[in-house]
Amino acid sequence: MEMRNLLVAASVLFLSSIELFPQWSTDPNNNLIVGYGLNPELCSDSAGGCYITYEAGYPAELHLRRLDRYGYQPWGDKRKIAGELEEQMSAKIIGDGEGGVIVSYGDRIFHSRFRLRIQKVDSSGNLLWGATGRRVSVVDTSQSVQRMVTDGAGGCVIVWMESNMGFAEYRINRIDRNGQRVWSDTGLYIISDYNYDPPILTRASDGSYYLKIRRNLYRLNQNGEVVRRDSVTLGYPVADSDGGLILSGRTGTINNIKLVSQRKDSLGNNLWQDPYVEIADSLYLNSPITVRAIYGYYYYWWYRYKNGIQLVTQYQVLRPDGTKLFPNGSINISNYPVDALLADILPSDTGTVVFIWQDYRSDDGVFGQRKDTLNNRLWNLSDVPLYTGMYSDLFAITDCLGGAIGLGWHQFDFSLRMFKVSKNGIMGEVIVPVELISFSGKLVDNLVELYWQTATETNNMGFEIERLQNSKIEGLQDWKTIGFVEGNGTTTEPKIYSFIDENIVTGIYKYRLKQIDFDGTFEYSNEIEIEAGSIPKEYVLFQNYPNPFNSSTVISYSVPMEGKVTIKLYNALGELVKTITDGFFNAGTYKINLSSEDLSSGIYLYKMQTERTSLTKKLIIIK
């Protein structure tokens, strides 16, 4: 056993010290091609990489891929997200908050009629909700246009439309981390409307939910109950930090379209000046609007005519009190006075953001820029080129390390091409926040001692220690957090950490570290395995020791598999005196201390009952 543990430690040390060379391209003329298909979706894996879904082939298959922070595909190949019918499409994806991803998608009945399904996939590529996922509703109606947010507990809340007699019937449901429908088997009914406008769903900072359907704004509590309904004229809802909401939109005349915004608290009261804060005028008629809440500020992006002639892309920032960060007017997104197609505004290091867009300058393409709250350009003043040419669709997410990951789709060859830019403005550069150079463990006197060492750390809040025990290693990956060790923030010096797991019985254990940054992003270490003794081959109830006894004795028992175990104490007449233990136990050997404080002298029987056997022993108390 000691040799096995030594080999585990040595192998983890060796693997952790290998320098990985990123696969991300450093050439804007040669973005990384990851597949070919339609309707791509992109979300973060919370560890510097990403998940991508897209439709491929005919009949349409829905594919899911993961790219790690280095641009490699750790699963080796795609995962097919299947349903009960032949074709799957129209996916939406979000992170599950645990390093995995939740995918909602349509099981195509025919043409544009679907039944919505949902699947959860962990970071290792395991399908957690069955081979074909779960249905969001048991009703056999046409369901589509879904929107989804996390429930903050490993599951999600999803809203969709059902076609019913020419009307769009809006329903909402919560799917928990185990894939169970929580609020209703058919979804909670919200409203019917003939306009078929897509719903907008937002999770508030207090754990409640905002749902906007046309001019109706609903606030739902964590049980799915509607606690408020307001009529609003603004849209683009973004959650604030106090359980409220930021609403924005257009107003004015066709000759002078204005961008305005208002902040509302959880009771629906306006917190900014009435009727709203005017952010800009002279918006282009068909200008898209993007609103993002980043580090307590609210960022707005749009097209406008500057000087009444030139169409340029602008942005403005509002403080939490509704005042403008740039009081003299909105700011060009770039030094080039062009209309840019924005992918997104993303958080970088505290107080700075990253813009990713494509524009039509003479050498048109995709560009990036990082700015602080004074509008200082922190990258190349001419912007950082990320792709030469124009994409038909462009998506961008944070890499959780201050930089960005982008996905472009070409309609002429259906290629999916990706790029990464670090917070330093260097294309293809990978920044490792915590460089783990070793992680090992060993069994010492029925304790497991864990040791790990870092070479450097950046914004490291600390490490959660997670454990997986016995039969669960082969079944559901039910990792348990058993401790936390504080990190050293930012340091370039090597640091050594340790943790002792005292709660050990016979069995096989796996351990891993969950390294967490101060901004909440995290990454898992490699796993190590420790064997404590051997797994019992049969059920055994041992004779208590000492016996007879006066004050206390120890009762030991072994179970060869996971299951319920009950041990009860009876007197000589066969009457139940007390229950000694009652619960579910993993395979292993256990000990219980039995006190005679509330028992009189005499002969007793203690009986172990499991799902497979019943065993009895006799004990004697002498006082």
XYZ file of C-alpha atoms in Angstrom:
623
model
C 0.000 0.000 0.000
C 2.826 2.417 0.866
C 4.452 1.720 -2.519
C 1.145 2.435 -4.254
C 0.745 5.768 -2.458
C 4.347 6.661 -3.249
C 3.732 6.000 -6.940
C 0.589 8.150 -6.857
C 2.509 11.051 -5.342
C 5.383 10.686 -7.796
C 3.111 10.546 -10.845
C 1.180 13.659 -9.800
C 4.436 15.503 -9.170
C 5.720 14.552 -12.618
C 2.530 15.459 -14.469
C 2.166 18.780 -12.667
C 5.680 19.863 -13.563
C 5.237 19.407 -17.331
C 5.029 22.713 -19.196
C 2.050 22.680 -21.550
C 2.439 24.633 -24.772
C -0.824 26.338 -25.720
C -2.602 25.288 -28.875
C -4.200 28.727 -29.228
C -3.066 30.556 -32.334
C -0.882 33.644 -32.028
C -1.628 34.630 -35.637
C -4.813 36.628 -36.448
C -4.719 35.109 -39.941
C -5.061 31.617 -38.516
C -7.693 31.236 -35.780
C -8.052 27.767 -34.253
C -10.690 25.681 -36.098
C -12.613 23.456 -33.665
C -15.419 22.149 -35.874
C -17.991 22.768 -38.582
C -21.688 23.356 -38.052
C -24.543 25.775 -37.412
C -25.925 27.886 -34.566
C -22.946 27.829 -32.188
C -23.241 28.725 -28.507
C -20.385 29.528 -26.120
C -19.931 29.647 -22.336
C -17.075 29.581 -19.827
C -15.871 26.473 -17.986
C -14.790 28.715 -15.041
C -11.228 27.392 -15.377
C -9.827 29.460 -18.245
C -11.453 27.410 -21.013
C -14.899 27.094 -22.555
C -17.756 24.915 -23.779
C -19.184 25.089 -27.310
C -22.353 23.604 -28.786
C -23.300 23.509 -32.468
C -25.479 21.570 -34.896
C -23.818 19.290 -37.432
C -24.914 16.988 -40.236
C -28.302 15.839 -41.432
C -30.331 14.689 -39.609
C -29.041 17.371 -37.250
C -26.897 16.255 -34.327
C -26.101 18.521 -31.401
C -22.408 18.438 -30.487
C -20.710 19.682 -27.325
C -16.976 20.306 -27.052
C -14.780 21.564 -24.267
C -11.553 23.514 -24.761
C -9.293 23.934 -21.747
C -7.293 27.068 -21.002
C -4.524 25.900 -23.340
C -6.879 25.347 -26.282
C -6.761 21.550 -26.059
C -9.842 19.326 -26.025
C -9.462 17.223 -22.835
C -12.292 14.866 -23.819
C -10.460 13.938 -27.001
C -13.649 14.236 -29.043
C -17.059 15.849 -28.966
C -19.998 14.700 -26.863
C -23.259 14.085 -28.682
C -26.203 15.632 -26.829
C -28.988 13.206 -27.674
C -32.739 13.188 -27.228
C -35.548 10.713 -27.777
C -36.132 11.820 -31.377
C -33.902 11.850 -34.446
C -32.746 15.498 -34.471
C -31.593 17.897 -31.750
C -31.015 21.613 -32.261
C -31.591 25.195 -30.997
C -29.339 24.854 -27.947
C -28.667 27.322 -25.148
C -25.859 26.708 -22.656
C -24.807 28.054 -19.258
C -22.182 27.078 -16.702
C -23.510 24.999 -13.803
C -21.344 26.763 -11.205
C -19.443 23.523 -10.578
C -17.127 23.559 -13.592
C -19.625 21.780 -15.844
C -22.277 22.936 -18.300
C -26.067 22.746 -18.656
C -27.458 22.427 -22.187
C -31.104 23.067 -23.098
C -32.150 21.995 -26.583
C -35.039 21.004 -28.797
C -35.965 17.442 -29.705
C -37.274 18.098 -33.204
C -40.764 16.675 -33.848
C -41.031 18.120 -37.372
C -40.227 21.423 -39.082
C -40.114 24.054 -36.303
C -41.885 22.006 -33.629
C -39.801 20.808 -30.685
C -39.960 19.241 -27.258
C -37.472 20.905 -24.948
C -34.919 18.764 -23.146
C -32.052 19.552 -20.832
C -28.722 17.853 -20.096
C -25.921 18.427 -17.598
C -22.327 17.520 -18.438
C -19.435 17.667 -15.983
C -15.925 18.890 -16.767
C -14.821 15.322 -17.583
C -17.505 14.947 -20.249
C -19.859 12.686 -18.275
C -23.574 13.007 -19.125
C -25.116 13.420 -15.670
C -28.824 13.438 -16.557
C -29.033 10.210 -18.522
C -28.187 9.375 -22.118
C -31.025 11.508 -23.509
C -31.293 14.219 -20.856
C -34.523 15.248 -19.128
C -37.666 16.953 -20.367
C -38.511 20.366 -18.946
C -42.225 19.498 -19.142
C -44.201 16.280 -19.577
C -46.719 18.025 -21.858
C -46.490 16.985 -25.534
C -46.826 20.470 -27.009
C -44.465 22.414 -29.246
C -41.920 24.149 -27.000
C -39.270 26.617 -28.153
C -37.461 29.944 -27.643
C -36.071 28.928 -24.260
C -33.983 31.132 -21.986
C -32.009 29.797 -19.050
C -30.109 31.017 -15.957
C -28.351 29.222 -13.125
C -30.256 28.517 -9.901
C -27.047 28.974 -7.899
C -27.138 25.356 -6.688
C -25.911 23.289 -9.639
C -29.211 23.412 -11.528
C -31.061 25.997 -13.596
C -34.273 27.926 -14.143
C -35.657 27.807 -17.674
C -38.492 29.693 -19.390
C -39.993 28.807 -22.766
C -42.939 29.348 -25.108
C -45.574 26.755 -26.002
C -47.772 27.142 -29.078
C -51.421 26.907 -28.079
C -54.329 27.857 -30.368
C -52.366 30.618 -32.081
C -51.048 32.061 -28.822
C -47.651 31.814 -27.179
C -48.065 30.327 -23.718
C -45.107 31.200 -21.481
C -44.036 28.674 -18.839
C -41.135 28.442 -16.409
C -39.560 25.651 -14.359
C -36.607 24.937 -12.138
C -34.453 21.870 -12.791
C -32.331 20.953 -9.768
C -28.751 19.637 -9.810
C -30.061 16.056 -10.067
C -32.171 16.823 -13.141
C -35.506 16.823 -11.301
C -38.335 19.198 -12.221
C -38.894 21.204 -9.030
C -41.671 23.728 -9.567
C -44.023 21.656 -11.725
C -44.021 18.683 -14.091
C -45.617 20.914 -16.724
C -43.902 24.192 -15.844
C -45.580 27.114 -14.100
C -47.920 29.091 -16.345
C -47.063 32.807 -16.579
C -49.062 34.426 -19.399
C -50.376 33.939 -22.953
C -49.668 36.422 -25.740
C -50.162 36.484 -29.505
C -46.947 38.390 -30.340
C -44.520 35.512 -29.692
C -41.881 37.897 -28.299
C -38.897 36.024 -26.817
C -38.853 36.047 -22.997
C -35.940 37.558 -21.069
C -34.852 35.867 -17.831
C -32.443 37.286 -15.238
C -31.312 35.950 -11.867
C -31.208 38.649 -9.184
C -28.356 38.939 -6.697
C -30.674 37.872 -3.836
C -31.518 34.561 -5.546
C -34.903 35.586 -6.950
C -35.680 35.856 -10.670
C -36.898 38.549 -13.056
C -38.864 37.537 -16.139
C -39.733 40.093 -18.834
C -42.381 39.290 -21.440
C -43.158 42.283 -23.634
C -44.084 45.073 -21.159
C -44.720 42.701 -18.268
C -41.953 42.402 -15.680
C -42.383 39.572 -13.159
C -40.397 38.996 -10.003
C -40.410 35.354 -8.874
C -39.129 34.023 -5.577
C -37.011 30.889 -5.219
C -40.157 28.736 -5.156
C -41.306 30.071 -8.518
C -44.090 32.193 -7.025
C -44.799 35.542 -8.708
C -44.406 38.166 -5.977
C -44.565 41.257 -8.221
C -45.836 42.154 -11.661
C -45.110 45.574 -13.149
C -45.741 47.208 -16.486
C -42.503 48.645 -17.894
C -41.488 50.392 -21.103
C -37.756 49.674 -20.827
C -35.970 46.367 -21.374
C -32.460 44.854 -21.451
C -32.707 43.804 -17.764
C -29.449 43.488 -15.822
C -29.298 42.522 -12.135
C -27.785 44.994 -9.676
C -25.960 44.073 -6.454
C -28.940 44.642 -4.116
C -31.636 42.358 -5.507
C -32.905 44.988 -7.927
C -32.664 45.555 -11.652
C -31.332 47.942 -14.297
C -33.706 48.546 -17.232
C -32.702 50.353 -20.415
C -34.115 51.214 -23.818
C -34.887 53.774 -26.506
C -37.143 56.796 -26.363
C -37.609 60.058 -28.277
C -38.456 60.673 -31.935
C -37.209 58.950 -35.052
C -34.996 61.971 -35.728
C -33.461 61.875 -32.256
C -33.547 58.445 -30.641
C -32.254 58.517 -27.071
C -30.745 55.768 -24.939
C -32.138 55.887 -21.387
C -31.924 53.757 -18.246
C -33.522 53.346 -14.815
C -32.611 51.348 -11.721
C -35.379 49.687 -9.695
C -35.237 48.064 -6.282
C -36.866 44.733 -5.421
C -40.150 46.532 -4.635
C -40.271 48.207 -8.048
C -39.284 51.696 -6.842
C -37.172 53.920 -9.104
C -33.736 54.589 -7.591
C -32.465 57.012 -10.237
C -33.940 60.302 -11.391
C -37.471 60.150 -12.822
C -38.451 59.117 -15.343
C -34.962 57.871 -16.321
C -31.316 58.776 -16.866
C -30.541 59.918 -20.405
C -27.317 58.254 -21.525
C -27.038 59.414 -25.141
C -28.966 60.818 -28.074
C -28.736 60.455 -31.856
C -28.827 56.658 -31.769
C -28.838 54.866 -35.085
C -32.376 53.599 -35.727
C -31.447 49.903 -35.802
C -28.582 50.082 -33.340
C -28.212 47.088 -31.047
C -27.820 47.896 -27.358
C -25.594 46.033 -24.923
C -25.730 46.543 -21.136
C -23.375 44.831 -18.696
C -22.907 45.071 -14.910
C -19.177 44.864 -14.141
C -17.482 45.663 -10.815
C -20.406 47.800 -9.622
C -20.573 49.882 -12.813
C -23.072 49.629 -15.681
C -21.580 49.635 -19.176
C -23.652 50.651 -22.239
C -22.716 50.205 -25.894
C -24.530 51.344 -29.069
C -24.210 52.982 -32.536
C -24.849 56.658 -32.990
C -24.398 59.490 -35.454
C -21.668 61.808 -34.281
C -21.896 65.380 -35.536
C -25.045 64.251 -37.331
C -23.033 62.571 -40.087
C -20.619 59.867 -39.034
C -21.898 56.524 -37.719
C -19.613 55.420 -34.875
C -19.692 52.950 -32.003
C -19.874 54.492 -28.536
C -19.980 53.484 -24.906
C -20.836 55.111 -21.582
C -20.661 53.942 -17.970
C -23.056 54.698 -15.106
C -22.142 54.553 -11.450
C -24.464 52.811 -8.943
C -26.154 56.174 -8.234
C -26.914 56.739 -11.930
C -24.299 59.428 -12.575
C -22.119 59.196 -15.664
C -18.514 58.106 -15.434
C -17.827 60.275 -18.502
C -19.928 63.410 -17.858
C -18.774 65.161 -21.029
C -20.358 62.564 -23.260
C -19.994 59.057 -24.601
C -16.660 57.609 -25.719
C -15.583 55.992 -28.980
C -14.895 52.318 -28.511
C -11.833 52.659 -30.757
C -9.557 55.349 -32.160
C -11.008 54.420 -35.538
C -14.327 56.243 -36.177
C -16.172 53.197 -37.495
C -19.336 51.276 -36.724
C -18.224 48.183 -34.854
C -20.173 44.979 -34.324
C -19.615 44.258 -30.648
C -19.189 40.716 -29.385
C -19.210 41.697 -25.703
C -17.867 43.776 -22.825
C -16.050 41.516 -20.360
C -14.571 41.919 -16.867
C -10.780 41.986 -16.661
C -8.689 42.849 -13.607
C -10.502 45.016 -11.050
C -11.516 48.355 -12.527
C -10.842 47.360 -16.133
C -12.851 45.752 -18.923
C -12.120 44.089 -22.252
C -14.017 44.981 -25.438
C -14.154 42.451 -28.289
C -15.620 43.560 -31.629
C -15.225 43.485 -35.406
C -15.268 46.551 -37.628
C -14.904 47.713 -41.202
C -11.680 49.727 -41.125
C -9.409 49.327 -44.159
C -7.878 46.162 -42.692
C -11.217 44.975 -41.328
C -11.394 42.180 -38.817
C -11.855 41.305 -35.148
C -10.151 43.497 -32.552
C -9.787 43.747 -28.800
C -9.013 46.513 -26.350
C -8.732 46.767 -22.574
C -9.702 49.994 -20.815
C -9.823 51.368 -17.298
C -12.445 53.691 -15.808
C -10.536 56.723 -17.109
C -10.830 55.393 -20.688
C -7.099 54.730 -20.854
C -6.268 52.162 -23.507
C -4.156 49.503 -21.808
C -3.335 47.537 -24.957
C -2.009 48.622 -28.339
C -3.405 52.083 -29.127
C -4.370 50.768 -32.553
C -6.203 47.850 -30.845
C -5.138 44.199 -30.850
C -5.999 42.346 -34.093
C -7.532 38.943 -33.339
C -8.790 37.865 -36.762
C -8.244 39.112 -40.293
C -11.599 39.246 -42.060
C -15.205 39.334 -40.893
C -17.222 36.620 -39.179
C -20.916 36.041 -39.826
C -21.402 35.652 -36.065
C -19.036 36.582 -33.259
C -19.209 35.573 -29.586
C -16.895 36.387 -26.682
C -16.586 35.344 -23.032
C -14.124 35.999 -20.241
C -11.285 33.524 -19.814
C -11.656 34.085 -16.025
C -8.051 35.342 -15.977
C -8.574 38.916 -17.160
C -8.552 38.098 -20.868
C -11.084 36.830 -23.390
C -12.005 33.840 -25.548
C -13.757 34.434 -28.859
C -15.744 32.227 -31.223
C -16.398 33.189 -34.831
C -18.671 31.429 -37.313
C -18.327 31.586 -41.099
C -21.447 31.041 -43.168
C -19.475 30.310 -46.353
C -17.855 27.129 -44.955
C -19.678 26.728 -41.590
C -16.334 26.682 -39.764
C -16.111 27.420 -36.038
C -12.912 29.337 -35.307
C -11.605 30.419 -31.927
C -9.066 32.814 -30.470
C -7.776 33.754 -27.034
C -6.238 37.015 -25.841
C -4.676 37.440 -22.404
C -5.163 40.374 -20.041
C -1.802 41.592 -21.348
C -3.255 41.973 -24.834
C -1.201 39.090 -26.241
C -3.007 36.755 -28.596
C -2.628 33.089 -27.649
C -0.948 33.796 -24.294
C -2.101 31.644 -21.355
C -1.804 32.982 -17.808
C -1.847 30.417 -15.011
C -3.138 32.016 -11.769
C -1.803 29.252 -9.521
C 0.994 27.012 -10.748
C 0.639 23.735 -8.851
C 3.874 21.747 -9.053
C 2.967 18.806 -6.786
C 0.001 17.180 -5.038
C 0.437 13.981 -3.015
C -1.079 12.020 -0.163
C -0.331 9.103 2.131
C -2.012 7.003 4.822
C -0.534 7.418 8.320
C -2.140 5.727 11.360
C -5.668 5.740 9.903
C -5.292 9.364 8.775
C -4.743 10.664 5.259
C -2.120 13.387 5.015
C -2.295 15.578 1.892
C 0.536 17.827 0.719
C 0.803 20.213 -2.222
C 3.141 22.939 -3.409
C 2.720 25.958 -5.671
C 5.426 27.739 -7.650
C 3.531 31.038 -8.067
C 0.091 32.365 -7.128
C -2.097 35.178 -8.461
C -5.231 36.305 -6.565
C -5.406 32.924 -4.827
C -8.081 32.928 -2.115
C -7.413 29.314 -1.203
C -8.092 25.628 -1.754
C -11.169 23.557 -1.037
C -10.258 19.917 -0.395
C -12.731 17.520 -2.008
C -13.076 13.770 -1.427
C -14.795 10.930 -3.283
C -15.256 7.693 -1.357
C -15.551 3.979 -2.172
C -18.345 2.847 -4.525
C -19.098 6.392 -5.623
C -15.837 6.425 -7.543
C -17.427 4.118 -10.105
C -20.881 5.708 -9.916
C -22.144 9.274 -9.657
C -19.272 11.702 -9.128
C -20.522 12.902 -5.748
C -17.518 14.859 -4.488
C -17.735 16.220 -0.944
C -15.920 19.283 0.379
C -14.109 18.264 3.576
C -11.981 21.329 4.300
C -10.506 24.646 3.194
C -6.930 25.934 3.305
C -6.311 29.654 2.847
C -4.066 30.694 -0.041
C -1.349 33.339 -0.189
C -3.020 35.801 -2.549
C -0.366 36.867 -5.028
C 3.196 35.612 -4.625
C 6.110 34.564 -6.816
C 7.651 32.430 -4.058
C 7.004 28.665 -3.688
C 4.438 27.799 -0.995
C 3.795 24.455 0.710
C 0.363 23.410 2.010
C -0.992 20.435 3.943
C -4.287 19.011 5.170
C -5.159 15.989 7.346
C -8.328 13.974 6.744
C -9.205 12.338 10.057
C -12.597 10.933 9.065
C -11.289 7.696 7.550
C -12.683 4.167 7.493
C -11.668 1.194 5.376
C -12.063 1.906 1.678
C -10.693 3.677 -1.394
C -10.603 7.472 -1.496
C -9.964 10.006 -4.223
C -8.886 13.557 -3.433
C -8.658 16.739 -5.484
C -8.080 20.435 -4.836
C -10.458 23.180 -5.920
C -8.319 26.306 -6.215
C -10.504 29.427 -5.883
C -9.595 32.992 -6.889
C -10.864 36.070 -5.059
C -13.279 36.756 -7.936
C -14.891 33.326 -7.498
C -13.331 31.583 -10.494
C -11.859 28.183 -9.765
C -9.909 25.266 -11.192
C -9.547 21.633 -10.153
C -6.244 19.839 -9.639
C -5.416 16.323 -10.752
C -6.928 13.555 -8.629
C -4.997 11.208 -6.353
C -6.194 7.892 -4.912
C -5.516 6.504 -1.432
C -6.484 3.024 -0.223
C -7.242 2.676 3.489
C -7.110 -0.997 4.453
C -9.186 -3.413 2.407
C -12.911 -3.533 1.707
C -14.681 -6.218 3.803
C -15.934 -9.259 1.900
C -18.932 -9.927 4.167
C -21.152 -8.436 6.861
C -19.640 -8.888 10.328
C -20.893 -7.823 13.757
C -17.982 -8.124 16.177
C -18.185 -8.943 19.868
C -18.071 -5.777 21.918
C -14.947 -5.052 23.940
C -14.600 -5.015 26.861
C -17.330 -7.448 27.806
C -18.616 -7.496 30.492
C -18.168 -3.751 31.048
C -19.027 -1.078 33.560
C -19.081 2.367 31.950
C -18.535 2.014 28.194
C -17.725 -0.504 25.475
C -16.872 -0.490 21.763
C -19.051 -2.209 19.155
C -17.416 -2.799 15.754
C -19.014 -3.935 12.506
C -18.081 -4.353 8.838
C -20.189 -3.903 5.693
C -19.006 -4.988 2.210
C -21.138 -2.498 0.245
C -22.930 0.806 0.609
C -26.314 0.571 2.284
C -28.460 1.225 5.321
C -27.286 -0.176 8.670
C -29.293 -0.193 11.900
C -27.993 -1.454 15.253
C -30.471 -1.667 18.134
C -30.104 -2.712 21.773
C -32.662 -5.049 23.414
C -33.067 -6.260 27.017
C -33.351 -9.915 28.038
C -37.128 -9.811 27.442
C -36.618 -8.748 23.825
C -37.831 -5.191 24.447
C -36.190 -2.372 22.496
C -34.014 -0.272 24.793
C -32.359 2.136 22.327
C -31.145 2.556 18.760
C -27.351 2.658 18.691
C -26.959 3.703 15.037
C -29.231 4.150 12.024
C -27.997 5.462 8.682
C -26.366 4.859 5.299
C -22.747 3.725 5.308
C -20.121 3.084 2.654
C -18.285 -0.229 2.542
C -15.831 -0.413 5.437
C -15.331 -1.197 9.115
C -16.815 1.072 11.793
C -16.636 1.496 15.569
C -19.264 2.845 17.982
C -18.840 3.761 21.646
C -21.776 2.595 23.785
C -22.184 4.203 27.208
C -23.953 2.422 30.085
C -24.793 5.688 31.835
C -28.556 5.294 31.283
C -28.549 1.476 31.420
C -28.893 -0.873 34.396
C -26.874 -4.027 35.075
C -27.929 -7.088 33.133
C -27.731 -9.061 29.899
C -28.530 -7.301 26.600
C -28.635 -8.215 22.932
C -27.422 -5.884 20.186
C -28.713 -6.564 16.674
C -27.371 -5.287 13.344
C -29.969 -5.123 10.556
C -29.087 -4.459 6.883
C -30.947 -4.919 3.616
C -29.246 -8.305 3.184
C -28.682 -9.788 6.644
C -29.385 -9.667 10.370
C -26.710 -10.382 13.027
C -26.966 -10.484 16.841
C -24.467 -10.485 19.726
C -24.790 -10.510 23.549
C -23.272 -7.999 25.962
C -23.227 -7.800 29.779
C -23.261 -4.704 31.975
C -21.983 -5.006 35.563
C -22.237 -1.964 37.836
